[in-house]
Amino acid sequence: MRELLERFIVFEGLDGAGTTTQADLLCRTMRRNDTPVRPTAEPTDGPVGRLIRAALHHKLTLTPDTLAYLYAADRNEHLYAPEHGICAGIRDSWVVCDRYLFSSLAYQTVDCPPQLVDALNASFPLPQWLFYIDVDPETCARRRAARGREELYDSIVFQRRVYANYDRILRDFAGSAGMRMIRIDGAQLPETVSARVCSELGFTPI
């Protein structure tokens, strides 16, 4: 059975679903409620995370398997670095993370053997709260187009496969001991989605 990290909140969804927006809104709400919180994201801004971001922005070409290993290495450092890792951070505050191991299971298994990706992520702990922002691939594609830049995984064909993978992952993790998994319609206004998130957590939305 996986370890559960209390006070660890994760947002997941397709690129363009609004995970970054919702993580930011939640952190602002928690601060307004005088609740200590640390925002973070994957890939991280650390050395391994910067390699991943270079690949995502087409500045570096890596095989899918190499990227899967890099994501796992970045996550390991993100969790366990002595001074700034998530496991150290939750001693003093909540931690809100934009993407986590579920992204690897959804994205890397499109091009990599699922057994490899599962093995690389098998030992990582689960968050206490997982919010999946559910937005269909076509809507997400329109949102990404408005940003004016294309990243590695932006193909609509790829994103449709990721969307199907997320459905499988949510079923697989349903009932995981201690983890609260909430699926929210992300086609709603960001403020409406945020209000649902805050309601689940017991915070008054900003």
JSON list of C-alpha atoms in Angstrom, two decimals:
[
{"chain": "A", "resi": 1, "resn": "MET", "atom": "CA", "xyz": [0.00, 0.00, 0.00]},
{"chain": "A", "resi": 2, "resn": "ARG", "atom": "CA", "xyz": [1.29, 3.46, -0.91]},
{"chain": "A", "resi": 3, "resn": "GLU", "atom": "CA", "xyz": [2.07, 6.05, 1.74]},
{"chain": "A", "resi": 4, "resn": "LEU", "atom": "CA", "xyz": [-0.41, 8.95, 1.99]},
{"chain": "A", "resi": 5, "resn": "LEU", "atom": "CA", "xyz": [0.88, 12.50, 2.47]},
{"chain": "A", "resi": 6, "resn": "GLU", "atom": "CA", "xyz": [-1.57, 14.51, 4.53]},
{"chain": "A", "resi": 7, "resn": "ARG", "atom": "CA", "xyz": [-2.01, 18.21, 3.65]},
{"chain": "A", "resi": 8, "resn": "PHE", "atom": "CA", "xyz": [-0.77, 17.47, 0.11]},
{"chain": "A", "resi": 9, "resn": "ILE", "atom": "CA", "xyz": [-3.16, 18.65, -2.64]},
{"chain": "A", "resi": 10, "resn": "VAL", "atom": "CA", "xyz": [-2.69, 17.86, -6.34]},
{"chain": "A", "resi": 11, "resn": "PHE", "atom": "CA", "xyz": [-4.41, 19.27, -9.43]},
{"chain": "A", "resi": 12, "resn": "GLU", "atom": "CA", "xyz": [-4.50, 17.19, -12.62]},
{"chain": "A", "resi": 13, "resn": "GLY", "atom": "CA", "xyz": [-5.97, 17.53, -16.11]},
{"chain": "A", "resi": 14, "resn": "LEU", "atom": "CA", "xyz": [-5.11, 18.01, -19.76]},
{"chain": "A", "resi": 15, "resn": "ASP", "atom": "CA", "xyz": [-2.91, 20.88, -20.89]},
{"chain": "A", "resi": 16, "resn": "GLY", "atom": "CA", "xyz": [-5.34, 23.79, -21.01]},
{"chain": "A", "resi": 17, "resn": "ALA", "atom": "CA", "xyz": [-7.74, 22.36, -18.42]},
{"chain": "A", "resi": 18, "resn": "GLY", "atom": "CA", "xyz": [-6.90, 25.09, -15.91]},
{"chain": "A", "resi": 19, "resn": "THR", "atom": "CA", "xyz": [-4.84, 23.21, -13.33]},
{"chain": "A", "resi": 20, "resn": "THR", "atom": "CA", "xyz": [-2.37, 26.09, -12.92]},
{"chain": "A", "resi": 21, "resn": "THR", "atom": "CA", "xyz": [-5.19, 28.61, -12.51]},
{"chain": "A", "resi": 22, "resn": "GLN", "atom": "CA", "xyz": [-6.95, 26.48, -9.92]},
{"chain": "A", "resi": 23, "resn": "ALA", "atom": "CA", "xyz": [-3.78, 25.79, -7.94]},
{"chain": "A", "resi": 24, "resn": "ASP", "atom": "CA", "xyz": [-3.07, 29.54, -7.85]},
{"chain": "A", "resi": 25, "resn": "LEU", "atom": "CA", "xyz": [-6.63, 30.41, -6.80]},
{"chain": "A", "resi": 26, "resn": "LEU", "atom": "CA", "xyz": [-6.54, 27.84, -4.02]},
{"chain": "A", "resi": 27, "resn": "CYS", "atom": "CA", "xyz": [-3.22, 29.13, -2.67]},
{"chain": "A", "resi": 28, "resn": "ARG", "atom": "CA", "xyz": [-4.58, 32.68, -2.64]},
{"chain": "A", "resi": 29, "resn": "THR", "atom": "CA", "xyz": [-7.70, 31.49, -0.81]},
{"chain": "A", "resi": 30, "resn": "MET", "atom": "CA", "xyz": [-5.73, 29.56, 1.76]},
{"chain": "A", "resi": 31, "resn": "ARG", "atom": "CA", "xyz": [-3.47, 32.52, 2.47]},
{"chain": "A", "resi": 32, "resn": "ARG", "atom": "CA", "xyz": [-6.52, 34.75, 2.89]},
{"chain": "A", "resi": 33, "resn": "ASN", "atom": "CA", "xyz": [-7.80, 32.19, 5.40]},
{"chain": "A", "resi": 34, "resn": "ASP", "atom": "CA", "xyz": [-4.46, 32.43, 7.26]},
{"chain": "A", "resi": 35, "resn": "THR", "atom": "CA", "xyz": [-3.54, 28.86, 6.29]},
{"chain": "A", "resi": 36, "resn": "PRO", "atom": "CA", "xyz": [0.17, 28.26, 5.61]},
{"chain": "A", "resi": 37, "resn": "VAL", "atom": "CA", "xyz": [0.57, 26.92, 2.07]},
{"chain": "A", "resi": 38, "resn": "ARG", "atom": "CA", "xyz": [3.41, 26.24, -0.33]},
{"chain": "A", "resi": 39, "resn": "PRO", "atom": "CA", "xyz": [2.68, 26.25, -4.08]},
{"chain": "A", "resi": 40, "resn": "THR", "atom": "CA", "xyz": [4.71, 23.99, -6.34]},
{"chain": "A", "resi": 41, "resn": "ALA", "atom": "CA", "xyz": [4.51, 22.26, -9.72]},
{"chain": "A", "resi": 42, "resn": "GLU", "atom": "CA", "xyz": [5.91, 19.50, -11.90]},
{"chain": "A", "resi": 43, "resn": "PRO", "atom": "CA", "xyz": [8.12, 19.57, -13.84]},
{"chain": "A", "resi": 44, "resn": "THR", "atom": "CA", "xyz": [9.99, 21.53, -11.20]},
{"chain": "A", "resi": 45, "resn": "ASP", "atom": "CA", "xyz": [12.40, 24.42, -11.68]},
{"chain": "A", "resi": 46, "resn": "GLY", "atom": "CA", "xyz": [15.27, 22.22, -10.54]},
{"chain": "A", "resi": 47, "resn": "PRO", "atom": "CA", "xyz": [18.07, 20.89, -12.78]},
{"chain": "A", "resi": 48, "resn": "VAL", "atom": "CA", "xyz": [16.14, 17.81, -13.95]},
{"chain": "A", "resi": 49, "resn": "GLY", "atom": "CA", "xyz": [12.92, 19.76, -14.35]},
{"chain": "A", "resi": 50, "resn": "ARG", "atom": "CA", "xyz": [14.69, 22.29, -16.55]},
{"chain": "A", "resi": 51, "resn": "LEU", "atom": "CA", "xyz": [15.80, 19.47, -18.88]},
{"chain": "A", "resi": 52, "resn": "ILE", "atom": "CA", "xyz": [12.20, 18.31, -19.14]},
{"chain": "A", "resi": 53, "resn": "ARG", "atom": "CA", "xyz": [10.94, 21.83, -19.87]},
{"chain": "A", "resi": 54, "resn": "ALA", "atom": "CA", "xyz": [13.57, 22.20, -22.59]},
{"chain": "A", "resi": 55, "resn": "ALA", "atom": "CA", "xyz": [12.20, 19.06, -24.24]},
{"chain": "A", "resi": 56, "resn": "LEU", "atom": "CA", "xyz": [8.61, 20.28, -23.87]},
{"chain": "A", "resi": 57, "resn": "HIS", "atom": "CA", "xyz": [9.56, 23.55, -25.58]},
{"chain": "A", "resi": 58, "resn": "HIS", "atom": "CA", "xyz": [11.33, 21.74, -28.46]},
{"chain": "A", "resi": 59, "resn": "LYS", "atom": "CA", "xyz": [14.77, 22.98, -27.37]},
{"chain": "A", "resi": 60, "resn": "LEU", "atom": "CA", "xyz": [16.00, 19.45, -26.66]},
{"chain": "A", "resi": 61, "resn": "THR", "atom": "CA", "xyz": [15.11, 16.13, -28.28]},
{"chain": "A", "resi": 62, "resn": "LEU", "atom": "CA", "xyz": [14.84, 13.10, -25.98]},
{"chain": "A", "resi": 63, "resn": "THR", "atom": "CA", "xyz": [13.34, 9.65, -26.43]},
{"chain": "A", "resi": 64, "resn": "PRO", "atom": "CA", "xyz": [10.00, 9.00, -24.66]},
{"chain": "A", "resi": 65, "resn": "ASP", "atom": "CA", "xyz": [11.65, 6.49, -22.32]},
{"chain": "A", "resi": 66, "resn": "THR", "atom": "CA", "xyz": [14.33, 9.01, -21.35]},
{"chain": "A", "resi": 67, "resn": "LEU", "atom": "CA", "xyz": [11.63, 11.57, -20.57]},
{"chain": "A", "resi": 68, "resn": "ALA", "atom": "CA", "xyz": [9.81, 9.03, -18.40]},
{"chain": "A", "resi": 69, "resn": "TYR", "atom": "CA", "xyz": [12.99, 8.44, -16.39]},
{"chain": "A", "resi": 70, "resn": "LEU", "atom": "CA", "xyz": [13.58, 12.20, -16.10]},
{"chain": "A", "resi": 71, "resn": "TYR", "atom": "CA", "xyz": [10.05, 12.84, -14.84]},
{"chain": "A", "resi": 72, "resn": "ALA", "atom": "CA", "xyz": [10.52, 10.18, -12.17]},
{"chain": "A", "resi": 73, "resn": "ALA", "atom": "CA", "xyz": [13.92, 11.58, -11.17]},
{"chain": "A", "resi": 74, "resn": "ASP", "atom": "CA", "xyz": [12.52, 15.12, -10.98]},
{"chain": "A", "resi": 75, "resn": "ARG", "atom": "CA", "xyz": [9.63, 13.84, -8.84]},
{"chain": "A", "resi": 76, "resn": "ASN", "atom": "CA", "xyz": [11.96, 11.97, -6.50]},
{"chain": "A", "resi": 77, "resn": "GLU", "atom": "CA", "xyz": [13.98, 15.14, -5.89]},
{"chain": "A", "resi": 78, "resn": "HIS", "atom": "CA", "xyz": [10.77, 17.16, -5.60]},
{"chain": "A", "resi": 79, "resn": "LEU", "atom": "CA", "xyz": [9.54, 14.87, -2.84]},
{"chain": "A", "resi": 80, "resn": "TYR", "atom": "CA", "xyz": [12.63, 14.02, -0.89]},
{"chain": "A", "resi": 81, "resn": "ALA", "atom": "CA", "xyz": [15.17, 16.86, -1.16]},
{"chain": "A", "resi": 82, "resn": "PRO", "atom": "CA", "xyz": [16.12, 17.48, 2.49]},
{"chain": "A", "resi": 83, "resn": "GLU", "atom": "CA", "xyz": [15.53, 21.22, 2.66]},
{"chain": "A", "resi": 84, "resn": "HIS", "atom": "CA", "xyz": [12.96, 22.00, -0.05]},
{"chain": "A", "resi": 85, "resn": "GLY", "atom": "CA", "xyz": [11.20, 18.72, -0.81]},
{"chain": "A", "resi": 86, "resn": "ILE", "atom": "CA", "xyz": [7.46, 18.24, -0.48]},
{"chain": "A", "resi": 87, "resn": "CYS", "atom": "CA", "xyz": [7.87, 15.79, 2.40]},
{"chain": "A", "resi": 88, "resn": "ALA", "atom": "CA", "xyz": [9.80, 18.43, 4.34]},
{"chain": "A", "resi": 89, "resn": "GLY", "atom": "CA", "xyz": [7.34, 21.20, 3.37]},
{"chain": "A", "resi": 90, "resn": "ILE", "atom": "CA", "xyz": [4.20, 19.51, 4.70]},
{"chain": "A", "resi": 91, "resn": "ARG", "atom": "CA", "xyz": [5.63, 19.52, 8.21]},
{"chain": "A", "resi": 92, "resn": "ASP", "atom": "CA", "xyz": [4.89, 23.23, 8.45]},
{"chain": "A", "resi": 93, "resn": "SER", "atom": "CA", "xyz": [2.22, 23.93, 5.80]},
{"chain": "A", "resi": 94, "resn": "TRP", "atom": "CA", "xyz": [-0.10, 22.56, 3.17]},
{"chain": "A", "resi": 95, "resn": "VAL", "atom": "CA", "xyz": [1.47, 21.86, -0.22]},
{"chain": "A", "resi": 96, "resn": "VAL", "atom": "CA", "xyz": [-0.50, 22.55, -3.43]},
{"chain": "A", "resi": 97, "resn": "CYS", "atom": "CA", "xyz": [1.00, 20.93, -6.53]},
{"chain": "A", "resi": 98, "resn": "ASP", "atom": "CA", "xyz": [0.15, 21.56, -10.18]},
{"chain": "A", "resi": 99, "resn": "ARG", "atom": "CA", "xyz": [0.60, 18.01, -11.59]},
{"chain": "A", "resi": 100, "resn": "TYR", "atom": "CA", "xyz": [2.13, 14.95, -9.98]},
{"chain": "A", "resi": 101, "resn": "LEU", "atom": "CA", "xyz": [2.62, 11.24, -10.67]},
{"chain": "A", "resi": 102, "resn": "PHE", "atom": "CA", "xyz": [-0.82, 10.94, -12.32]},
{"chain": "A", "resi": 103, "resn": "SER", "atom": "CA", "xyz": [0.45, 13.12, -15.17]},
{"chain": "A", "resi": 104, "resn": "SER", "atom": "CA", "xyz": [3.27, 10.66, -15.80]},
{"chain": "A", "resi": 105, "resn": "LEU", "atom": "CA", "xyz": [0.83, 7.75, -15.82]},
{"chain": "A", "resi": 106, "resn": "ALA", "atom": "CA", "xyz": [-1.43, 9.61, -18.28]},
{"chain": "A", "resi": 107, "resn": "TYR", "atom": "CA", "xyz": [1.17, 11.18, -20.59]},
{"chain": "A", "resi": 108, "resn": "GLN", "atom": "CA", "xyz": [4.21, 8.90, -20.61]},
{"chain": "A", "resi": 109, "resn": "THR", "atom": "CA", "xyz": [2.17, 5.75, -21.24]},
{"chain": "A", "resi": 110, "resn": "VAL", "atom": "CA", "xyz": [1.09, 7.11, -24.63]},
{"chain": "A", "resi": 111, "resn": "ASP", "atom": "CA", "xyz": [4.59, 6.49, -26.04]},
{"chain": "A", "resi": 112, "resn": "CYS", "atom": "CA", "xyz": [6.22, 4.28, -23.39]},
{"chain": "A", "resi": 113, "resn": "PRO", "atom": "CA", "xyz": [5.44, 0.78, -22.14]},
{"chain": "A", "resi": 114, "resn": "PRO", "atom": "CA", "xyz": [2.95, 1.17, -19.27]},
{"chain": "A", "resi": 115, "resn": "GLN", "atom": "CA", "xyz": [4.95, -1.33, -17.21]},
{"chain": "A", "resi": 116, "resn": "LEU", "atom": "CA", "xyz": [7.97, 0.99, -17.32]},
{"chain": "A", "resi": 117, "resn": "VAL", "atom": "CA", "xyz": [6.03, 4.09, -16.28]},
{"chain": "A", "resi": 118, "resn": "ASP", "atom": "CA", "xyz": [4.18, 2.20, -13.55]},
{"chain": "A", "resi": 119, "resn": "ALA", "atom": "CA", "xyz": [7.45, 0.82, -12.15]},
{"chain": "A", "resi": 120, "resn": "LEU", "atom": "CA", "xyz": [9.13, 4.24, -12.14]},
{"chain": "A", "resi": 121, "resn": "ASN", "atom": "CA", "xyz": [6.26, 5.74, -10.14]},
{"chain": "A", "resi": 122, "resn": "ALA", "atom": "CA", "xyz": [5.23, 2.79, -7.97]},
{"chain": "A", "resi": 123, "resn": "SER", "atom": "CA", "xyz": [6.90, 3.94, -4.76]},
{"chain": "A", "resi": 124, "resn": "PHE", "atom": "CA", "xyz": [5.77, 7.57, -4.74]},
{"chain": "A", "resi": 125, "resn": "PRO", "atom": "CA", "xyz": [3.22, 8.50, -2.04]},
{"chain": "A", "resi": 126, "resn": "LEU", "atom": "CA", "xyz": [-0.32, 9.63, -2.78]},
{"chain": "A", "resi": 127, "resn": "PRO", "atom": "CA", "xyz": [-1.71, 13.08, -2.01]},
{"chain": "A", "resi": 128, "resn": "GLN", "atom": "CA", "xyz": [-4.48, 13.50, 0.52]},
{"chain": "A", "resi": 129, "resn": "TRP", "atom": "CA", "xyz": [-6.51, 15.35, -2.12]},
{"chain": "A", "resi": 130, "resn": "LEU", "atom": "CA", "xyz": [-6.57, 14.87, -5.90]},
{"chain": "A", "resi": 131, "resn": "PHE", "atom": "CA", "xyz": [-8.63, 17.33, -7.96]},
{"chain": "A", "resi": 132, "resn": "TYR", "atom": "CA", "xyz": [-9.08, 16.32, -11.58]},
{"chain": "A", "resi": 133, "resn": "ILE", "atom": "CA", "xyz": [-10.20, 19.26, -13.74]},
{"chain": "A", "resi": 134, "resn": "ASP", "atom": "CA", "xyz": [-12.19, 17.58, -16.50]},
{"chain": "A", "resi": 135, "resn": "VAL", "atom": "CA", "xyz": [-12.13, 19.42, -19.83]},
{"chain": "A", "resi": 136, "resn": "ASP", "atom": "CA", "xyz": [-12.45, 17.67, -23.20]},
{"chain": "A", "resi": 137, "resn": "PRO", "atom": "CA", "xyz": [-9.45, 17.62, -25.59]},
{"chain": "A", "resi": 138, "resn": "GLU", "atom": "CA", "xyz": [-11.04, 19.90, -28.20]},
{"chain": "A", "resi": 139, "resn": "THR", "atom": "CA", "xyz": [-11.81, 22.65, -25.67]},
{"chain": "A", "resi": 140, "resn": "CYS", "atom": "CA", "xyz": [-8.30, 22.38, -24.24]},
{"chain": "A", "resi": 141, "resn": "ALA", "atom": "CA", "xyz": [-6.84, 22.63, -27.77]},
{"chain": "A", "resi": 142, "resn": "ARG", "atom": "CA", "xyz": [-8.68, 25.92, -28.33]},
{"chain": "A", "resi": 143, "resn": "ARG", "atom": "CA", "xyz": [-7.41, 27.27, -25.03]},
{"chain": "A", "resi": 144, "resn": "ARG", "atom": "CA", "xyz": [-3.83, 26.27, -25.83]},
{"chain": "A", "resi": 145, "resn": "ALA", "atom": "CA", "xyz": [-4.05, 27.88, -29.28]},
{"chain": "A", "resi": 146, "resn": "ALA", "atom": "CA", "xyz": [-4.83, 31.18, -27.60]},
{"chain": "A", "resi": 147, "resn": "ARG", "atom": "CA", "xyz": [-1.46, 31.01, -25.80]},
{"chain": "A", "resi": 148, "resn": "GLY", "atom": "CA", "xyz": [0.39, 31.27, -29.11]},
{"chain": "A", "resi": 149, "resn": "ARG", "atom": "CA", "xyz": [2.96, 28.54, -28.46]},
{"chain": "A", "resi": 150, "resn": "GLU", "atom": "CA", "xyz": [3.06, 24.81, -29.15]},
{"chain": "A", "resi": 151, "resn": "GLU", "atom": "CA", "xyz": [4.61, 22.30, -26.78]},
{"chain": "A", "resi": 152, "resn": "LEU", "atom": "CA", "xyz": [5.66, 18.69, -27.18]},
{"chain": "A", "resi": 153, "resn": "TYR", "atom": "CA", "xyz": [2.40, 17.02, -26.18]},
{"chain": "A", "resi": 154, "resn": "ASP", "atom": "CA", "xyz": [-0.05, 19.48, -27.78]},
{"chain": "A", "resi": 155, "resn": "SER", "atom": "CA", "xyz": [-1.19, 17.27, -30.69]},
{"chain": "A", "resi": 156, "resn": "ILE", "atom": "CA", "xyz": [-4.94, 16.70, -30.49]},
{"chain": "A", "resi": 157, "resn": "VAL", "atom": "CA", "xyz": [-4.40, 12.99, -31.23]},
{"chain": "A", "resi": 158, "resn": "PHE", "atom": "CA", "xyz": [-1.96, 12.75, -28.33]},
{"chain": "A", "resi": 159, "resn": "GLN", "atom": "CA", "xyz": [-4.25, 14.68, -25.99]},
{"chain": "A", "resi": 160, "resn": "ARG", "atom": "CA", "xyz": [-7.20, 12.43, -26.78]},
{"chain": "A", "resi": 161, "resn": "ARG", "atom": "CA", "xyz": [-5.13, 9.43, -25.73]},
{"chain": "A", "resi": 162, "resn": "VAL", "atom": "CA", "xyz": [-4.08, 11.24, -22.55]},
{"chain": "A", "resi": 163, "resn": "TYR", "atom": "CA", "xyz": [-7.74, 12.01, -21.81]},
{"chain": "A", "resi": 164, "resn": "ALA", "atom": "CA", "xyz": [-8.62, 8.32, -22.13]},
{"chain": "A", "resi": 165, "resn": "ASN", "atom": "CA", "xyz": [-5.67, 7.44, -19.91]},
{"chain": "A", "resi": 166, "resn": "TYR", "atom": "CA", "xyz": [-6.89, 9.80, -17.19]},
{"chain": "A", "resi": 167, "resn": "ASP", "atom": "CA", "xyz": [-10.26, 8.03, -17.19]},
{"chain": "A", "resi": 168, "resn": "ARG", "atom": "CA", "xyz": [-8.47, 4.73, -16.62]},
{"chain": "A", "resi": 169, "resn": "ILE", "atom": "CA", "xyz": [-6.23, 6.19, -13.92]},
{"chain": "A", "resi": 170, "resn": "LEU", "atom": "CA", "xyz": [-9.13, 7.67, -11.97]},
{"chain": "A", "resi": 171, "resn": "ARG", "atom": "CA", "xyz": [-10.83, 4.28, -12.00]},
{"chain": "A", "resi": 172, "resn": "ASP", "atom": "CA", "xyz": [-7.62, 2.53, -10.95]},
{"chain": "A", "resi": 173, "resn": "PHE", "atom": "CA", "xyz": [-7.06, 4.86, -8.00]},
{"chain": "A", "resi": 174, "resn": "ALA", "atom": "CA", "xyz": [-10.70, 5.06, -6.91]},
{"chain": "A", "resi": 175, "resn": "GLY", "atom": "CA", "xyz": [-10.94, 3.91, -3.33]},
{"chain": "A", "resi": 176, "resn": "SER", "atom": "CA", "xyz": [-7.22, 4.30, -2.62]},
{"chain": "A", "resi": 177, "resn": "ALA", "atom": "CA", "xyz": [-6.92, 4.36, 1.16]},
{"chain": "A", "resi": 178, "resn": "GLY", "atom": "CA", "xyz": [-7.14, 7.90, 2.49]},
{"chain": "A", "resi": 179, "resn": "MET", "atom": "CA", "xyz": [-6.96, 9.77, -0.83]},
{"chain": "A", "resi": 180, "resn": "ARG", "atom": "CA", "xyz": [-9.92, 12.00, -1.67]},
{"chain": "A", "resi": 181, "resn": "MET", "atom": "CA", "xyz": [-10.40, 12.15, -5.45]},
{"chain": "A", "resi": 182, "resn": "ILE", "atom": "CA", "xyz": [-12.70, 14.86, -6.81]},
{"chain": "A", "resi": 183, "resn": "ARG", "atom": "CA", "xyz": [-13.58, 15.20, -10.50]},
{"chain": "A", "resi": 184, "resn": "ILE", "atom": "CA", "xyz": [-14.81, 18.68, -11.48]},
{"chain": "A", "resi": 185, "resn": "ASP", "atom": "CA", "xyz": [-16.24, 19.97, -14.76]},
{"chain": "A", "resi": 186, "resn": "GLY", "atom": "CA", "xyz": [-13.54, 22.41, -15.88]},
{"chain": "A", "resi": 187, "resn": "ALA", "atom": "CA", "xyz": [-15.69, 23.91, -18.65]},
{"chain": "A", "resi": 188, "resn": "GLN", "atom": "CA", "xyz": [-17.28, 26.11, -16.00]},
{"chain": "A", "resi": 189, "resn": "LEU", "atom": "CA", "xyz": [-15.99, 29.57, -15.09]},
{"chain": "A", "resi": 190, "resn": "PRO", "atom": "CA", "xyz": [-12.69, 29.40, -13.14]},
{"chain": "A", "resi": 191, "resn": "GLU", "atom": "CA", "xyz": [-14.40, 31.03, -10.15]},
{"chain": "A", "resi": 192, "resn": "THR", "atom": "CA", "xyz": [-17.09, 28.32, -10.17]},
{"chain": "A", "resi": 193, "resn": "VAL", "atom": "CA", "xyz": [-14.49, 25.56, -10.27]},
{"chain": "A", "resi": 194, "resn": "SER", "atom": "CA", "xyz": [-12.53, 27.26, -7.49]},
{"chain": "A", "resi": 195, "resn": "ALA", "atom": "CA", "xyz": [-15.64, 27.54, -5.34]},
{"chain": "A", "resi": 196, "resn": "ARG", "atom": "CA", "xyz": [-16.18, 23.77, -5.65]},
{"chain": "A", "resi": 197, "resn": "VAL", "atom": "CA", "xyz": [-12.56, 23.09, -4.71]},
{"chain": "A", "resi": 198, "resn": "CYS", "atom": "CA", "xyz": [-12.80, 25.37, -1.67]},
{"chain": "A", "resi": 199, "resn": "SER", "atom": "CA", "xyz": [-16.10, 23.80, -0.64]},
{"chain": "A", "resi": 200, "resn": "GLU", "atom": "CA", "xyz": [-14.53, 20.34, -0.65]},
{"chain": "A", "resi": 201, "resn": "LEU", "atom": "CA", "xyz": [-11.63, 21.57, 1.47]},
{"chain": "A", "resi": 202, "resn": "GLY", "atom": "CA", "xyz": [-13.73, 23.70, 3.83]},
{"chain": "A", "resi": 203, "resn": "PHE", "atom": "CA", "xyz": [-12.33, 27.10, 2.83]},
{"chain": "A", "resi": 204, "resn": "THR", "atom": "CA", "xyz": [-14.28, 30.27, 2.01]},
{"chain": "A", "resi": 205, "resn": "PRO", "atom": "CA", "xyz": [-13.44, 31.18, -1.62]},
{"chain": "A", "resi": 206, "resn": "ILE", "atom": "CA", "xyz": [-11.93, 34.58, -2.36]}
]
